[in-house]
């Protein structure tokens, strides 16, 4: 298993574009510099009226398949 720390800041306007289908992925960079592309659906439970913001821990398998994401603020 691999673990990554992500600082995510998606404004409400940017999230609305995702919601409307203009994009289905979120591109981000982990604190160690690793570039990561995640399906936006993994952030749905973290959306507020201001969008998505915070420090998250992403866990993936050794084959880099999604396991979980959690807010660690």
Short mmCIF file of N, CA and C in Angstrom, two decimals:
data_model
loop_
_atom_site.label_atom_id
_atom_site.label_comp_id
_atom_site.label_asym_id
_atom_site.label_seq_id
_atom_site.Cartn_x
_atom_site.Cartn_y
_atom_site.Cartn_z
N UNK A 1 0.84 -1.18 0.00
CA UNK A 1 0.00 0.00 0.00
C UNK A 1 0.88 1.24 0.00
N UNK A 2 0.37 2.27 -0.63
CA UNK A 2 1.06 3.56 -0.66
C UNK A 2 0.13 4.62 -0.08
N UNK A 3 0.71 5.60 0.57
CA UNK A 3 -0.06 6.70 1.16
C UNK A 3 0.50 8.02 0.65
N UNK A 4 -0.40 8.94 0.30
CA UNK A 4 -0.01 10.26 -0.18
C UNK A 4 -0.78 11.31 0.58
N UNK A 5 -0.15 12.44 0.82
CA UNK A 5 -0.80 13.59 1.44
C UNK A 5 -1.06 14.61 0.33
N UNK A 6 -2.31 15.05 0.24
CA UNK A 6 -2.72 15.99 -0.81
C UNK A 6 -3.31 17.24 -0.18
N UNK A 7 -2.87 18.40 -0.61
CA UNK A 7 -3.50 19.66 -0.22
C UNK A 7 -4.39 20.07 -1.39
N UNK A 8 -5.70 19.99 -1.18
CA UNK A 8 -6.67 20.22 -2.25
C UNK A 8 -7.45 21.50 -1.97
N UNK A 9 -7.57 22.33 -2.99
CA UNK A 9 -8.37 23.55 -2.91
C UNK A 9 -9.10 23.72 -4.24
N UNK A 10 -10.37 23.33 -4.26
CA UNK A 10 -11.21 23.45 -5.44
C UNK A 10 -12.33 24.41 -5.08
N UNK A 11 -12.40 25.54 -5.79
CA UNK A 11 -13.43 26.53 -5.49
C UNK A 11 -14.81 25.97 -5.86
N UNK A 12 -15.84 26.63 -5.36
CA UNK A 12 -17.20 26.22 -5.68
C UNK A 12 -17.45 26.31 -7.19
N UNK A 13 -16.93 27.35 -7.83
CA UNK A 13 -17.10 27.49 -9.28
C UNK A 13 -16.40 26.37 -10.04
N UNK A 14 -15.19 26.01 -9.60
CA UNK A 14 -14.47 24.91 -10.24
C UNK A 14 -15.21 23.59 -10.03
N UNK A 15 -15.76 23.38 -8.83
CA UNK A 15 -16.49 22.15 -8.56
C UNK A 15 -17.76 22.09 -9.41
N UNK A 16 -18.39 23.21 -9.62
CA UNK A 16 -19.59 23.25 -10.45
C UNK A 16 -19.28 22.78 -11.87
N UNK A 17 -18.13 23.14 -12.39
CA UNK A 17 -17.71 22.66 -13.71
C UNK A 17 -17.56 21.14 -13.72
N UNK A 18 -16.99 20.60 -12.66
CA UNK A 18 -16.86 19.15 -12.53
C UNK A 18 -18.24 18.51 -12.46
N UNK A 19 -19.11 19.09 -11.64
CA UNK A 19 -20.46 18.57 -11.45
C UNK A 19 -21.23 18.56 -12.77
N UNK A 20 -21.03 19.58 -13.58
CA UNK A 20 -21.73 19.69 -14.86
C UNK A 20 -21.13 18.80 -15.95
N UNK A 21 -20.04 18.12 -15.63
CA UNK A 21 -19.47 17.17 -16.56
C UNK A 21 -18.35 17.67 -17.44
N UNK A 22 -17.86 18.89 -17.20
CA UNK A 22 -16.75 19.40 -18.01
C UNK A 22 -15.46 18.64 -17.72
N UNK A 23 -15.39 18.04 -16.56
CA UNK A 23 -14.24 17.23 -16.19
C UNK A 23 -14.72 16.18 -15.21
N UNK A 24 -14.11 15.02 -15.26
CA UNK A 24 -14.49 13.98 -14.31
C UNK A 24 -13.32 13.60 -13.40
N UNK A 25 -12.20 14.31 -13.57
CA UNK A 25 -11.00 14.02 -12.78
C UNK A 25 -10.46 15.25 -12.09
N UNK A 26 -9.73 15.01 -11.02
CA UNK A 26 -9.04 16.07 -10.29
C UNK A 26 -7.55 15.78 -10.41
N UNK A 27 -6.80 16.75 -10.90
CA UNK A 27 -5.34 16.63 -10.98
C UNK A 27 -4.76 17.32 -9.77
N UNK A 28 -3.85 16.64 -9.11
CA UNK A 28 -3.24 17.23 -7.92
C UNK A 28 -1.81 16.73 -7.79
N UNK A 29 -1.11 17.34 -6.86
CA UNK A 29 0.27 16.96 -6.59
C UNK A 29 0.38 16.66 -5.10
N UNK A 30 0.91 15.50 -4.78
CA UNK A 30 1.12 15.13 -3.38
C UNK A 30 2.24 15.97 -2.79
N UNK A 31 2.31 16.01 -1.49
CA UNK A 31 3.34 16.81 -0.82
C UNK A 31 4.75 16.33 -1.16
N UNK A 32 4.89 15.07 -1.61
CA UNK A 32 6.21 14.57 -2.00
C UNK A 32 6.53 14.85 -3.48
N UNK A 33 5.62 15.55 -4.17
CA UNK A 33 5.83 15.91 -5.57
C UNK A 33 5.19 14.99 -6.58
N UNK A 34 4.64 13.88 -6.14
CA UNK A 34 4.00 12.93 -7.04
C UNK A 34 2.74 13.54 -7.65
N UNK A 35 2.62 13.46 -8.96
CA UNK A 35 1.41 13.93 -9.64
C UNK A 35 0.37 12.83 -9.63
N UNK A 36 -0.86 13.20 -9.30
CA UNK A 36 -1.93 12.22 -9.14
C UNK A 36 -3.18 12.71 -9.87
N UNK A 37 -3.83 11.80 -10.58
CA UNK A 37 -5.09 12.07 -11.25
C UNK A 37 -6.14 11.16 -10.62
N UNK A 38 -7.15 11.77 -10.00
CA UNK A 38 -8.18 11.01 -9.29
C UNK A 38 -9.55 11.31 -9.87
N UNK A 39 -10.42 10.31 -9.93
CA UNK A 39 -11.81 10.59 -10.30
C UNK A 39 -12.42 11.54 -9.27
N UNK A 40 -13.13 12.55 -9.75
CA UNK A 40 -13.73 13.55 -8.87
C UNK A 40 -14.74 12.94 -7.92
N UNK A 41 -15.33 11.82 -8.29
CA UNK A 41 -16.35 11.19 -7.43
C UNK A 41 -15.81 10.89 -6.02
N UNK A 42 -14.50 10.71 -5.88
CA UNK A 42 -13.94 10.42 -4.57
C UNK A 42 -14.00 11.61 -3.61
N UNK A 43 -14.26 12.80 -4.14
CA UNK A 43 -14.32 14.00 -3.30
C UNK A 43 -15.74 14.44 -2.99
N UNK A 44 -16.75 13.75 -3.51
CA UNK A 44 -18.15 14.17 -3.34
C UNK A 44 -18.54 14.36 -1.88
N UNK A 45 -18.09 13.49 -1.01
CA UNK A 45 -18.49 13.59 0.40
C UNK A 45 -17.81 14.74 1.13
N UNK A 46 -16.85 15.41 0.48
CA UNK A 46 -16.12 16.51 1.10
C UNK A 46 -16.52 17.88 0.56
N UNK A 47 -17.51 17.91 -0.34
CA UNK A 47 -17.92 19.18 -0.95
C UNK A 47 -18.74 20.00 0.04
N UNK A 48 -18.37 21.28 0.15
CA UNK A 48 -19.14 22.23 0.95
C UNK A 48 -19.61 23.35 0.02
N UNK A 49 -20.29 24.32 0.54
CA UNK A 49 -20.75 25.44 -0.29
C UNK A 49 -19.57 26.24 -0.85
N UNK A 50 -18.39 26.06 -0.28
CA UNK A 50 -17.19 26.75 -0.76
C UNK A 50 -16.34 25.89 -1.70
N UNK A 51 -16.78 24.67 -1.97
CA UNK A 51 -16.02 23.76 -2.82
C UNK A 51 -15.41 22.64 -1.99
N UNK A 52 -14.19 22.26 -2.33
CA UNK A 52 -13.47 21.22 -1.60
C UNK A 52 -12.13 21.81 -1.17
N UNK A 53 -11.85 21.73 0.10
CA UNK A 53 -10.61 22.31 0.59
C UNK A 53 -10.12 21.54 1.81
N UNK A 54 -8.81 21.30 1.84
CA UNK A 54 -8.24 20.66 3.02
C UNK A 54 -7.07 19.78 2.67
N UNK A 55 -6.54 19.16 3.69
CA UNK A 55 -5.43 18.20 3.55
C UNK A 55 -6.04 16.80 3.65
N UNK A 56 -5.71 15.99 2.66
CA UNK A 56 -6.28 14.66 2.55
C UNK A 56 -5.18 13.61 2.54
N UNK A 57 -5.52 12.44 3.04
CA UNK A 57 -4.63 11.29 2.93
C UNK A 57 -5.26 10.33 1.94
N UNK A 58 -4.52 10.02 0.88
CA UNK A 58 -4.95 9.08 -0.14
C UNK A 58 -4.19 7.77 0.08
N UNK A 59 -4.91 6.68 0.07
CA UNK A 59 -4.28 5.36 0.19
C UNK A 59 -4.64 4.57 -1.06
N UNK A 60 -3.60 3.98 -1.67
CA UNK A 60 -3.77 3.15 -2.85
C UNK A 60 -3.03 1.83 -2.64
N UNK A 61 -3.41 0.83 -3.42
CA UNK A 61 -2.74 -0.47 -3.33
C UNK A 61 -1.36 -0.38 -3.97
N UNK A 62 -0.61 -1.45 -3.88
CA UNK A 62 0.71 -1.48 -4.51
C UNK A 62 0.60 -1.42 -6.03
N UNK A 63 -0.60 -1.71 -6.57
CA UNK A 63 -0.85 -1.58 -8.00
C UNK A 63 -1.45 -0.20 -8.33
N UNK A 64 -1.48 0.69 -7.34
CA UNK A 64 -1.98 2.06 -7.45
C UNK A 64 -3.48 2.14 -7.72
N UNK A 65 -4.22 1.20 -7.19
CA UNK A 65 -5.68 1.25 -7.26
C UNK A 65 -6.20 1.91 -5.98
N UNK A 66 -7.23 2.73 -6.14
CA UNK A 66 -7.80 3.49 -5.03
C UNK A 66 -8.28 2.57 -3.91
N UNK A 67 -7.93 2.94 -2.67
CA UNK A 67 -8.43 2.27 -1.49
C UNK A 67 -9.32 3.22 -0.70
N UNK A 68 -8.77 4.40 -0.33
CA UNK A 68 -9.55 5.35 0.45
C UNK A 68 -8.93 6.75 0.38
N UNK A 69 -9.77 7.72 0.73
CA UNK A 69 -9.29 9.08 0.89
C UNK A 69 -9.98 9.65 2.13
N UNK A 70 -9.23 10.36 2.95
CA UNK A 70 -9.83 10.92 4.16
C UNK A 70 -9.25 12.30 4.43
N UNK A 71 -10.07 13.14 5.02
CA UNK A 71 -9.68 14.48 5.42
C UNK A 71 -8.86 14.38 6.70
N UNK A 72 -7.70 15.03 6.73
CA UNK A 72 -6.84 14.91 7.92
C UNK A 72 -6.52 16.26 8.56
N UNK A 73 -7.35 17.25 8.31
CA UNK A 73 -7.09 18.58 8.86
C UNK A 73 -6.93 18.52 10.32
#
